[in-house]
Short mmCIF file of C-alpha atoms in Angstrom, two decimals:
data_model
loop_
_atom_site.label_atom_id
_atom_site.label_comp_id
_atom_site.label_asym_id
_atom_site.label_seq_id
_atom_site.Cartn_x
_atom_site.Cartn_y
_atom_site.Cartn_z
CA UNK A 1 0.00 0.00 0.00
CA UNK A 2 1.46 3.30 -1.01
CA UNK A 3 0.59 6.76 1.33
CA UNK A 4 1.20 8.79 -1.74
CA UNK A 5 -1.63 11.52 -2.20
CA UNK A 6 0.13 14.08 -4.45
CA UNK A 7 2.40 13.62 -7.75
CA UNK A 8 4.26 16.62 -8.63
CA UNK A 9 6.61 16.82 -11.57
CA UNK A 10 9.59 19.44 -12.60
CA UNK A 11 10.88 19.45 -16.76
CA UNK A 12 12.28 22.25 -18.67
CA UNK A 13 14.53 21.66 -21.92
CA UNK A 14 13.45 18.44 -23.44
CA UNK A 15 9.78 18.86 -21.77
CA UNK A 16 7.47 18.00 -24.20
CA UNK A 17 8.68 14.42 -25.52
CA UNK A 18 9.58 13.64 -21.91
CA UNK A 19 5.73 14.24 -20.73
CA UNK A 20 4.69 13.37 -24.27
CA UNK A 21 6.37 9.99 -23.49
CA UNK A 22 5.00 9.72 -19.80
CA UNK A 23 1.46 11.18 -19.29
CA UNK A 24 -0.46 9.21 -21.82
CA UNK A 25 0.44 5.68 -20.49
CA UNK A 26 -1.74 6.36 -17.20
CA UNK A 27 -4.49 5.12 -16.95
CA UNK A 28 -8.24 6.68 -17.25
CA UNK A 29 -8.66 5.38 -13.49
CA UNK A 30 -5.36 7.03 -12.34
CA UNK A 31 -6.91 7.95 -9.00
CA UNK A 32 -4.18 10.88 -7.80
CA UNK A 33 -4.05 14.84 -8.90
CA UNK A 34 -0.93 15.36 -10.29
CA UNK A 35 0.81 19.04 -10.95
CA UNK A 36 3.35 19.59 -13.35
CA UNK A 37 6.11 22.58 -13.74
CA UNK A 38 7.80 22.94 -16.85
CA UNK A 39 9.65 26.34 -18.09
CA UNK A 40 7.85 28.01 -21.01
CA UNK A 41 8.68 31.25 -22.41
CA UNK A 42 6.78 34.06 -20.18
CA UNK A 43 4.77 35.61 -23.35
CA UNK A 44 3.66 32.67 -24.55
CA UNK A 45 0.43 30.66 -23.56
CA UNK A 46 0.96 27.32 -22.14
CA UNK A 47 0.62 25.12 -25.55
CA UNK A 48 1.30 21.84 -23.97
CA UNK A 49 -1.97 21.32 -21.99
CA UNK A 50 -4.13 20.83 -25.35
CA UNK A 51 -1.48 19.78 -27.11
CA UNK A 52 -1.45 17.09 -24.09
CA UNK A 53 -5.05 16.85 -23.77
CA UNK A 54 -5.63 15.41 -26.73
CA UNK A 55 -3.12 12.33 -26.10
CA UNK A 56 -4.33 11.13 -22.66
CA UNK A 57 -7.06 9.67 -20.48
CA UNK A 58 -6.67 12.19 -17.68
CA UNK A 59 -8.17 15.87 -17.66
CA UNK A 60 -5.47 18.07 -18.60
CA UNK A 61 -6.06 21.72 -17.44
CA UNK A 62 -3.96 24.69 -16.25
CA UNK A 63 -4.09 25.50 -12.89
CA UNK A 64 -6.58 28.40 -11.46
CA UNK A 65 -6.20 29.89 -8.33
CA UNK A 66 -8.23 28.74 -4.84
CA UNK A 67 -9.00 25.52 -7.07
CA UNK A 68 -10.20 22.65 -5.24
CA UNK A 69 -7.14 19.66 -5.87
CA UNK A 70 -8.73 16.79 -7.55
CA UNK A 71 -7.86 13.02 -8.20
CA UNK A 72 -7.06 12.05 -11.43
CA UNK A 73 -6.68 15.79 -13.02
CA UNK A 74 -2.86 17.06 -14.29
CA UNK A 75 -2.85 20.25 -13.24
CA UNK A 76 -0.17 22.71 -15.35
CA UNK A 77 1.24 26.02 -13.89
CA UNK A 78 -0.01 28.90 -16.08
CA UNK A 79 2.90 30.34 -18.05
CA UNK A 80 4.81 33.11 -16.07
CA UNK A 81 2.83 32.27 -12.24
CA UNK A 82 4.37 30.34 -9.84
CA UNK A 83 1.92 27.34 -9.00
CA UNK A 84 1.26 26.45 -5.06
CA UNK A 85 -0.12 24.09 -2.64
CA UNK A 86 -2.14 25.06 0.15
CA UNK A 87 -3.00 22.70 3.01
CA UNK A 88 -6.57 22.78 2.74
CA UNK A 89 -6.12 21.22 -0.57
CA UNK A 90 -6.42 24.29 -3.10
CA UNK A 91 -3.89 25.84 -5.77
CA UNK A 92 -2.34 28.82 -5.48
CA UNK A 93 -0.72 30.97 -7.73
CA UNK A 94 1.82 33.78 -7.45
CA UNK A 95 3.70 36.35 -9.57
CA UNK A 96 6.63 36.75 -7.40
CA UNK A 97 9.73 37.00 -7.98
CA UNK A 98 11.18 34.21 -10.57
CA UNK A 99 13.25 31.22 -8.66
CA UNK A 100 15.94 30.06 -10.29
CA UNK A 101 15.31 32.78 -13.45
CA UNK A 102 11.94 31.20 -13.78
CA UNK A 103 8.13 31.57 -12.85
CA UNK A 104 6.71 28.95 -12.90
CA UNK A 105 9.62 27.49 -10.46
CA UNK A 106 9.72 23.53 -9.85
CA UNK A 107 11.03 24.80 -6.39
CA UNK A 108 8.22 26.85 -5.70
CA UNK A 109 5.91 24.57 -6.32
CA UNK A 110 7.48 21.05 -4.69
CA UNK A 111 8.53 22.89 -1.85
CA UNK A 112 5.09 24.31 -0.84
CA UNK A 113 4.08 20.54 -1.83
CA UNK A 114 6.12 19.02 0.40
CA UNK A 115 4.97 21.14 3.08
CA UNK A 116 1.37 20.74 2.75
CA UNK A 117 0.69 17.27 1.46
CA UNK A 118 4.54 16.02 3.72
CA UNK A 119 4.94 12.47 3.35
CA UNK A 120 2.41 11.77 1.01
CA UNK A 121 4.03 13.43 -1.91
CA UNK A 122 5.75 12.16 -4.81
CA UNK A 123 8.48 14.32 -6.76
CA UNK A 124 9.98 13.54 -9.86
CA UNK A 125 12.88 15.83 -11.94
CA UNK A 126 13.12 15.45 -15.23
CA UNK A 127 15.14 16.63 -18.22
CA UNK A 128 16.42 20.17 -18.38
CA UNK A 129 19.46 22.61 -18.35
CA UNK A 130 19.06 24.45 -15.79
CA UNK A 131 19.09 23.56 -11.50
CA UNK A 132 15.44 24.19 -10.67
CA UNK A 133 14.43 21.44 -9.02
CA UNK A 134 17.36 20.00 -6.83
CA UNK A 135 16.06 22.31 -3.74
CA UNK A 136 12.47 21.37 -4.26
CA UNK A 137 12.74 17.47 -4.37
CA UNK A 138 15.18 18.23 -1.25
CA UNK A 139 12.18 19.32 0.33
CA UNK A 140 10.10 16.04 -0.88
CA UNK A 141 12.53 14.06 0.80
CA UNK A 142 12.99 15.67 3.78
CA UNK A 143 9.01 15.41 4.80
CA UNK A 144 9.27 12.10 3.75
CA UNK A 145 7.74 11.82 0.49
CA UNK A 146 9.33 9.68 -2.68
CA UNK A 147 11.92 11.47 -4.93
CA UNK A 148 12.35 10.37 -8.77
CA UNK A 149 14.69 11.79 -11.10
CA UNK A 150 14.74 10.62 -14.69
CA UNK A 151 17.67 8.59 -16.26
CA UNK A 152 20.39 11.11 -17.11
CA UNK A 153 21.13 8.70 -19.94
CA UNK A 154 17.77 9.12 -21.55
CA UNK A 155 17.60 13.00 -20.77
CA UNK A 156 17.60 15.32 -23.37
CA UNK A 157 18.93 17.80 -21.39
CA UNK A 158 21.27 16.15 -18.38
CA UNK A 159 21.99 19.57 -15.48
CA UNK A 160 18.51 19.58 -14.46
CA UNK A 161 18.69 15.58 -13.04
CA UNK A 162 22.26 15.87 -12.25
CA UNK A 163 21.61 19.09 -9.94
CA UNK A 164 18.65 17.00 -8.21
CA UNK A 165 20.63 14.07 -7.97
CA UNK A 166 23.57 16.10 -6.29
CA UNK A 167 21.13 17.37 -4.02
CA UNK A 168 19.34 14.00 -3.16
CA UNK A 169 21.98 11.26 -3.59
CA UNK A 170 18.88 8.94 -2.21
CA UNK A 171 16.29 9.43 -4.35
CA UNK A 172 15.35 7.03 -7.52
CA UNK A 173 17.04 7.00 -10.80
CA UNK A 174 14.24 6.14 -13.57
CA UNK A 175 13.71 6.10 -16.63
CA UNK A 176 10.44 7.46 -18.14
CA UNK A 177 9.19 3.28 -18.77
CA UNK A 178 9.84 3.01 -15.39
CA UNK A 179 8.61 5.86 -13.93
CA UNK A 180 5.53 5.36 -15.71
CA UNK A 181 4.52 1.98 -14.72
CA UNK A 182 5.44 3.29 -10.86
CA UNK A 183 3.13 6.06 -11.14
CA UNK A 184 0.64 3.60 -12.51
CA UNK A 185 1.30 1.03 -9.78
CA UNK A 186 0.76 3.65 -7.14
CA UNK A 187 -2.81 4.08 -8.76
CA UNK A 188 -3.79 0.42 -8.53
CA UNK A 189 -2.37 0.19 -4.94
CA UNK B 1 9.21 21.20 12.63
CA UNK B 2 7.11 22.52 10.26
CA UNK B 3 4.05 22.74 12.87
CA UNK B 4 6.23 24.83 15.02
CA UNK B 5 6.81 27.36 12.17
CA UNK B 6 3.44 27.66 10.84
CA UNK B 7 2.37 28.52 14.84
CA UNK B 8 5.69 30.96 14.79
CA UNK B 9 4.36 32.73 11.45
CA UNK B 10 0.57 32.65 12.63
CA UNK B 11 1.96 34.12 15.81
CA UNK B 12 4.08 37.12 13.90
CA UNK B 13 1.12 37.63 11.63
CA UNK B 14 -1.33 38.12 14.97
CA UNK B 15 1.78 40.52 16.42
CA UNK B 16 1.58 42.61 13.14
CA UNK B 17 -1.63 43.33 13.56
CA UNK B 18 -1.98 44.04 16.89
CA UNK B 19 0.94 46.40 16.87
CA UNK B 20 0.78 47.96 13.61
CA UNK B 21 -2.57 47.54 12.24
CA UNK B 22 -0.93 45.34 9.33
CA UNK B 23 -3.49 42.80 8.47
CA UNK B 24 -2.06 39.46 6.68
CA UNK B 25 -3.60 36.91 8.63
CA UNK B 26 -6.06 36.17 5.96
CA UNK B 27 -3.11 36.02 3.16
CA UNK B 28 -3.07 32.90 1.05
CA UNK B 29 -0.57 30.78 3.42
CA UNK B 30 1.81 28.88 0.61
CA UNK B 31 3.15 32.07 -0.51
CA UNK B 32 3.20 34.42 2.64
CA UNK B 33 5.02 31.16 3.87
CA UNK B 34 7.82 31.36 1.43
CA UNK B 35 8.08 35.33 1.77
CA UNK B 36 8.83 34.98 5.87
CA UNK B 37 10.79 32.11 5.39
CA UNK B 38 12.78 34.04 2.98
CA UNK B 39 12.77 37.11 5.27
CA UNK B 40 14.05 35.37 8.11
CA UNK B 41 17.00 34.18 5.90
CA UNK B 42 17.60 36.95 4.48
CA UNK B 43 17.96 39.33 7.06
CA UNK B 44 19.75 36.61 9.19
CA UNK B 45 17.12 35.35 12.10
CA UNK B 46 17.51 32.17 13.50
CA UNK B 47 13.99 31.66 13.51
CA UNK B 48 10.34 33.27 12.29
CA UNK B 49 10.14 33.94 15.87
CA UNK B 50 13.56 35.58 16.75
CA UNK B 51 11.52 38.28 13.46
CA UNK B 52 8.74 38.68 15.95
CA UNK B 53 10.72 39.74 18.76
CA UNK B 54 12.66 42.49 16.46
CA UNK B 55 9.81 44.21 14.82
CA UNK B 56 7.44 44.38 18.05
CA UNK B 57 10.54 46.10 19.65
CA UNK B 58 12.38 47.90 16.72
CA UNK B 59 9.43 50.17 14.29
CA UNK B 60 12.46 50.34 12.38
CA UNK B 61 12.07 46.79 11.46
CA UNK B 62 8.63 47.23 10.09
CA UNK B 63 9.49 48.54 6.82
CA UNK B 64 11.93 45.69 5.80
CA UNK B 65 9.43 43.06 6.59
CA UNK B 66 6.82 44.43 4.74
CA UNK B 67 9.09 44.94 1.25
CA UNK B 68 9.59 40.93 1.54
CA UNK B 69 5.60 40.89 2.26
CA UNK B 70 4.19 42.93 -0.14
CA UNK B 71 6.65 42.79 -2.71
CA UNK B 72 4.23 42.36 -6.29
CA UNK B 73 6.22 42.15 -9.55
CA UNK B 74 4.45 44.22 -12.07
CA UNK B 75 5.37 45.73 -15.81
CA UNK B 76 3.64 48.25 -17.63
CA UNK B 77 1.04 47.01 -19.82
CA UNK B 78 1.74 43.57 -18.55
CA UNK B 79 -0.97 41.24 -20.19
CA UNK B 80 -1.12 43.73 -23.45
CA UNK B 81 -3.98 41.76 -24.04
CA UNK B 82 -5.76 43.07 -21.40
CA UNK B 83 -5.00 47.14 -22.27
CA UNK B 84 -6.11 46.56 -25.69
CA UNK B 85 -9.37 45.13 -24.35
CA UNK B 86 -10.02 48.31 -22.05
CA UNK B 87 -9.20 50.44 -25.14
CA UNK B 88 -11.53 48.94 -27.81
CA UNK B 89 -14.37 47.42 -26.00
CA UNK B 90 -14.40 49.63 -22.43
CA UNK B 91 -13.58 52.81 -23.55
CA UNK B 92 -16.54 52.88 -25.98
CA UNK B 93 -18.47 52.93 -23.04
CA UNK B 94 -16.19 55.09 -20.66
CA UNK B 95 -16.81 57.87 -23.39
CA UNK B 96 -20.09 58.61 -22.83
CA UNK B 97 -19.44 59.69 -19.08
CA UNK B 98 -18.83 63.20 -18.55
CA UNK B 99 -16.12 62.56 -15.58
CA UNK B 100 -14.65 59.25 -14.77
CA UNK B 101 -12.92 57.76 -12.05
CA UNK B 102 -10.55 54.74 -11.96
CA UNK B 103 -9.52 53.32 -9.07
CA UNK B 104 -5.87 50.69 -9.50
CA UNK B 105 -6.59 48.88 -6.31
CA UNK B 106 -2.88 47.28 -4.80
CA UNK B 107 -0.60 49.67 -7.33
CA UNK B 108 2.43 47.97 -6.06
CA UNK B 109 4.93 50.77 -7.31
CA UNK B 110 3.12 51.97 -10.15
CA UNK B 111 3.88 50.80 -13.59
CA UNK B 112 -0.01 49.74 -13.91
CA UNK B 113 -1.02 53.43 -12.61
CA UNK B 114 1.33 55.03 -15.81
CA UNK B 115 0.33 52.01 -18.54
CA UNK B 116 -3.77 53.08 -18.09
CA UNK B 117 -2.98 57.12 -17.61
CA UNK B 118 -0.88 56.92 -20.69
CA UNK B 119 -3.89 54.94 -22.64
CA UNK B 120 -6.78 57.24 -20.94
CA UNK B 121 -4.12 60.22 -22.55
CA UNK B 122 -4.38 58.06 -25.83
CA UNK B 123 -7.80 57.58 -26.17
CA UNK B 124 -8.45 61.11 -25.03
CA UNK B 125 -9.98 60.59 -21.38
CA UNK B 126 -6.96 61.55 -19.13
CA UNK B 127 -8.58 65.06 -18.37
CA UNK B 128 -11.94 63.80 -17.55
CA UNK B 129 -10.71 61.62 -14.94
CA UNK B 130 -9.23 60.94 -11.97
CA UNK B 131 -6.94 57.90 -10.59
CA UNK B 132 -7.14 56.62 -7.61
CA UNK B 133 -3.88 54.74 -6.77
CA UNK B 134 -4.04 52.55 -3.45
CA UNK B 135 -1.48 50.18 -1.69
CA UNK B 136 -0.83 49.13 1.59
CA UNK B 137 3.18 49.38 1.47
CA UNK B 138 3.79 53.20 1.96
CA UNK B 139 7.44 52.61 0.34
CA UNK B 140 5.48 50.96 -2.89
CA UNK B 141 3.39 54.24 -2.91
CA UNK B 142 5.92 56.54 -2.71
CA UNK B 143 7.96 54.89 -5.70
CA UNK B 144 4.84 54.65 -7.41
CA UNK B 145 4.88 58.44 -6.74
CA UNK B 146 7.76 59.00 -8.24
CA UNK B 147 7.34 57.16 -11.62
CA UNK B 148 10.84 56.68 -12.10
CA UNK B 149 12.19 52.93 -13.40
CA UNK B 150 15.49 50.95 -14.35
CA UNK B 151 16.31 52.06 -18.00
CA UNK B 152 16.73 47.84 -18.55
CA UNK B 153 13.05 47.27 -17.91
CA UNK B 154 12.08 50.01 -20.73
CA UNK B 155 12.56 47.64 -23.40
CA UNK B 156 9.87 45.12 -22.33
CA UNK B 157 7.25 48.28 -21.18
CA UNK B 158 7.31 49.37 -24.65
CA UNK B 159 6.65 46.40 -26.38
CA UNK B 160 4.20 45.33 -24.09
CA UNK B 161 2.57 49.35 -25.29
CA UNK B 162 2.93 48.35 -28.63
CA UNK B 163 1.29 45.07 -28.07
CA UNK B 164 -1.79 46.60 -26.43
CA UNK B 165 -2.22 49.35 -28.97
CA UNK B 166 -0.69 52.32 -27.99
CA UNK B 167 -1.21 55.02 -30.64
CA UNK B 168 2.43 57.04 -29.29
CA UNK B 169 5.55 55.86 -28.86
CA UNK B 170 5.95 55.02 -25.34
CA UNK B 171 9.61 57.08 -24.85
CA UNK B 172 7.00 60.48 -25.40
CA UNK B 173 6.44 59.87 -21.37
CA UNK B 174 9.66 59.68 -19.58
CA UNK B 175 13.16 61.27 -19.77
CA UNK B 176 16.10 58.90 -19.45
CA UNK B 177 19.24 59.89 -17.81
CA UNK B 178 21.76 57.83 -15.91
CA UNK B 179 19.91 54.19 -16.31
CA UNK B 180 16.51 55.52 -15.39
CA UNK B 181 13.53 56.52 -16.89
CA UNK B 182 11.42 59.62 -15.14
CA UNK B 183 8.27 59.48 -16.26
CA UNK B 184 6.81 62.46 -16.88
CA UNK B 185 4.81 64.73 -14.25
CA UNK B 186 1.69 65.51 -16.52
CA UNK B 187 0.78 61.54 -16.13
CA UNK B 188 0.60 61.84 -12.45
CA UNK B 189 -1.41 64.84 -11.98
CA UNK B 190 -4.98 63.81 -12.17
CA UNK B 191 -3.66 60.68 -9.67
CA UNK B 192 -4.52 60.63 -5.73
CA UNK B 193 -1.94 58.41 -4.32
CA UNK B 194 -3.51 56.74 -1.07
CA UNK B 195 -2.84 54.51 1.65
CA UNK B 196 -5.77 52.10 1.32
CA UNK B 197 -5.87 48.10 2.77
CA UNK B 198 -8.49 45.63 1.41
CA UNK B 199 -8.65 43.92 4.68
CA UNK B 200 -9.72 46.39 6.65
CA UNK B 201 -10.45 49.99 5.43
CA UNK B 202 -13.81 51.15 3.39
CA UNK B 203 -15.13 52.18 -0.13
CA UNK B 204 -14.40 55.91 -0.62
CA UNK B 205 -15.53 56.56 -3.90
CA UNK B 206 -18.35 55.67 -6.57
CA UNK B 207 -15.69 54.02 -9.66
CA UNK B 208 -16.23 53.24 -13.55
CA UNK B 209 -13.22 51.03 -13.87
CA UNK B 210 -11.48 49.17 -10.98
CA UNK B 211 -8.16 47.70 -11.96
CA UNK B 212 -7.11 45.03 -9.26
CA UNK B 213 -4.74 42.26 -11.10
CA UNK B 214 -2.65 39.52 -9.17
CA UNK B 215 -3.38 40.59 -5.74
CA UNK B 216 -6.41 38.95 -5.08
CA UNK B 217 -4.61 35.80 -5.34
CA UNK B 218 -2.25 36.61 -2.28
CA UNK B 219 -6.12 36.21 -0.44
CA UNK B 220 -7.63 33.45 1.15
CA UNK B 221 -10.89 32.95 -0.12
CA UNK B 222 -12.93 34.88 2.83
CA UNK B 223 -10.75 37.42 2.05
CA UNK B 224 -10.94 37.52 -1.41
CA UNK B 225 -15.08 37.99 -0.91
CA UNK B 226 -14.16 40.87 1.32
CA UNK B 227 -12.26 42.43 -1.38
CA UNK B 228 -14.77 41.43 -4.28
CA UNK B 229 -17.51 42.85 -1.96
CA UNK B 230 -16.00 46.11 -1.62
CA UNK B 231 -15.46 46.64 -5.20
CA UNK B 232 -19.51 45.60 -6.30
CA UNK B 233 -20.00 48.34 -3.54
CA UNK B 234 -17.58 51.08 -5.13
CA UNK B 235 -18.63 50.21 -9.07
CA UNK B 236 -21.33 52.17 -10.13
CA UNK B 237 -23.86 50.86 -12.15
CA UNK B 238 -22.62 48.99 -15.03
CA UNK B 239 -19.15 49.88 -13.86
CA UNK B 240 -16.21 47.67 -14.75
CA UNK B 241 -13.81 45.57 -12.99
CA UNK B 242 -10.30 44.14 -14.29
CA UNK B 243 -8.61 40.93 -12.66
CA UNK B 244 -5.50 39.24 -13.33
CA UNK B 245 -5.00 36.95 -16.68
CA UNK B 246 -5.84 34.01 -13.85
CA UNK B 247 -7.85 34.99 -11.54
CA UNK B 248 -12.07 34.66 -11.54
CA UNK B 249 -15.10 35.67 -10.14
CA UNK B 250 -15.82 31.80 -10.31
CA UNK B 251 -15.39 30.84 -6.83
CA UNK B 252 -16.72 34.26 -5.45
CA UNK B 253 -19.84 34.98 -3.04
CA UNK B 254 -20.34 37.85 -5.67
CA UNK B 255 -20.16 35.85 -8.67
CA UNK B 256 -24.25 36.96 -9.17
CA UNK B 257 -23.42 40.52 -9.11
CA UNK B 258 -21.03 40.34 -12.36
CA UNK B 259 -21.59 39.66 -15.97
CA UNK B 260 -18.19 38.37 -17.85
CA UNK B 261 -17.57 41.27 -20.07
CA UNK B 262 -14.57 40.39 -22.11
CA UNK B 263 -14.18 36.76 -20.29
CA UNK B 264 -10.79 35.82 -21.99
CA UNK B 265 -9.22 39.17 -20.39
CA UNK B 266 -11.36 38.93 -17.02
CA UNK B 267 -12.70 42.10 -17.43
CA UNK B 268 -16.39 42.26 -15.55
CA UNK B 269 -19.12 44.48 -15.49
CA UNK B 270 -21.56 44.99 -12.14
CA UNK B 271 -25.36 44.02 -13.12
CA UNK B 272 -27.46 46.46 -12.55
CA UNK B 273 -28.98 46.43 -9.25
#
């Protein structure tokens, strides 16, 4: 049995075919929310959610603020908002400052993960060039939750999993087969 | 550990209030989380509480903590979508009032106060009306005030004017000179600059356009339908309100009172009565 209540997910340079590669495998039933982070130029709208929509089983929408957290939904961060969690179970967003020379920030929103959702969330870095990220799934760990970073050797971009992996020597090296049938497994658990 | 620190910032939020009037306690928690957390790094406590201890003791201390708790990062004519909105499908209607009044509720330090005086001057409204410019963060105000920017941050301000538009050239309102830019005095002078808080204080004013973008969504939703009431109070009658690109009336007690005017660029209009 698996206390995980909360998937959230970090990509920037290689983004699309990573997710492209990942978020269509689960399945229809996948029973946990899931958020996702991934750097997008700030003037741009966020063409990955229909582009995304249209390949999987799962609702794919970009986040709104004060919405309720639901099972089974992939929430995106809106392009140039940080995304957070609140306790009560809502999203929140934020135009602070950028993290890490980006809003959305992966730190932003795994950290404020970790510290409402604590052991029952699962982090996972993916492929990118920058080090947004390694702080964040840091923070997974430390409440307890499950930290994934993708296969350097199947990255298309290899600083963003090597910073996280620097910064959590514990946490799970996966590739995105793998981390997709563990995601799925924690749905059927 | 984390339980101890969200009692130490509920504590310092409580303190804030009772000493200085400073309301936060209904902020939206992730963020105003991160901001003390950063605060207390930054200006080198040992802990949220070690903060509380300085700034009951030291007014002094006051104004630090409320740049890392009211800092808003804003551009002019951020969202151009949204200015070109107000000047092709609200302005129509803003014409046909003899005298107008805007009010740009949480100002920040301004740039949102120049980008709609320099497109009331555009579409030929500035002298009609008057600005109402409000903030809690007297520091924010008073470089709002000022009008004067980094020269780096020009670049993006006039394309964002040129995306929205803008029937000048943006560099016809300030003067640049040693990595600034002063914006000019004549933008300023139909604008009251006011201390004004959401939380707590009053409408003061009947408005035709209320401009309040990304700082709803530092609110807690009770808070937010404080805020939301007080501007259905303050619109007059088919008056308008302007959110941020992703924020809603959705999840409001007020929802009712609002039509979705142009829905794409959350711009709403109060219902008639």
């Amino acid at each position: 049995m698996s206390g995980a209540r909360l998937i959230v997910i970090g990509a920037s340079a290689g983004a699309v075919q990573a997710l492209l590669a990942l978020l269509p495998s689960l399945p229809a039933s996948f029973p946990l929310p899931m958020l996702v982070v991934v750097h997008v130029p700030s003037d741009r709208d966020n063409v990955l959610v229909p582009l995304l929509q249209a390949k999987c089983r799962l609702l794919v929408k970009e986040a709104e603020d004060k919405e309720p957290i639901l099972g089974g939904v992939i929430y995106f961060a809106p392009s140039d908002y940080h995304l957070l969690v609140e306790a009560e179970g809502t999203l929140a967003l934020s135009t602070d400052e950028q993290v890490n020379y980006s809003r959305p920030s992966i730190d932003v929103l795994f950290e404020s993960a970790a510290d409402a959702y604590g052991a029952g969330v699962v982090g996972v870095v993916m492929t990118g060039a920058n080090h947004d990220g390694a702080a964040g799934l840091k923070a997974v760990l430390d409440a307890g939750g499950v930290a994934i970073i993708q296969d350097r050797t199947e990255a298309y971009a290899t600083a963003m999993p090597d910073a996280a992996l620097e910064a959590c020597p514990t946490a799970f090296t996966m590739t995105l087969d793998s981390i997709a049938s563990y995601l799925s497994s924690l749905g059927a658990a | 550990m984390s339980e101890i620190e969200d009692l130490e910032i509920q504590l310092l939020l409580e303190a804030l209030y009772q000493r200085y009037h400073y309301d936060f306690r209904h902020y939206a928690r992730a963020s105003i989380k991160r901001r003390l957390t950063q605060a207390r790094s930054q200006l080198g406590f040992p802990s949220i509480s070690a903060m509380q201890d300085r700034v009951l003791h030291d007014p002094a201390m006051l104004p630090r903590l409320l740049g890392f708790l009211t800092v808003q990062v804003s551009e002019m004519f951020r969202d151009p979508s949204y200015f070109r909105a107000l000047r092709e499908k609200v302005v129509p209607h803003l014409r046909t009032y003899p005298s107008l009044k805007v009010w740009i509720a949480g100002c920040s330090t301004g740039e949102e106060v120049y980008s709609l005086a320099i497109l009331f001057r555009e579409e030929g409204l500035y002298d009609r009306t008057i600005f109402y410019a409000t903030d809690i963060n007297p520091e924010a105000l008073a470089a709002a005030e000022a009008g004067v920017y980094a020269l780096d941050r020009i670049r993006k301000f006039t394309e964002n004017h040129q995306k929205s538009g803008g029937r000048s050239s943006l560099s016809d309102y300030y003067t640049a000179a040693y990595g600034r830019a002063v914006f000019d005095k004549s933008l300023r002078n139909r604008v009251v600059f006011s201390d004004h808080s959401l939380v707590t204080d009053a409408v003061f004013a009947e408005m035709h356009l209320i401009s309040c973008r990304n700082v709803m969504i530092y609110f807690d939703r009770p808070l937010q339908d404080r805020a939301i009431g007080l501007f259905r109070e303050s619109l007059t009658r088919k008056g308008f309100l302007g959110l941020g690109s992703k924020e809603s009336l959705r999840f409001s007690a007020h929802a009712a009172a609002f039509s979705e005017f142009a829905a794409e660029e959350k711009i709403y209009q109060r219902r008639e009565p």
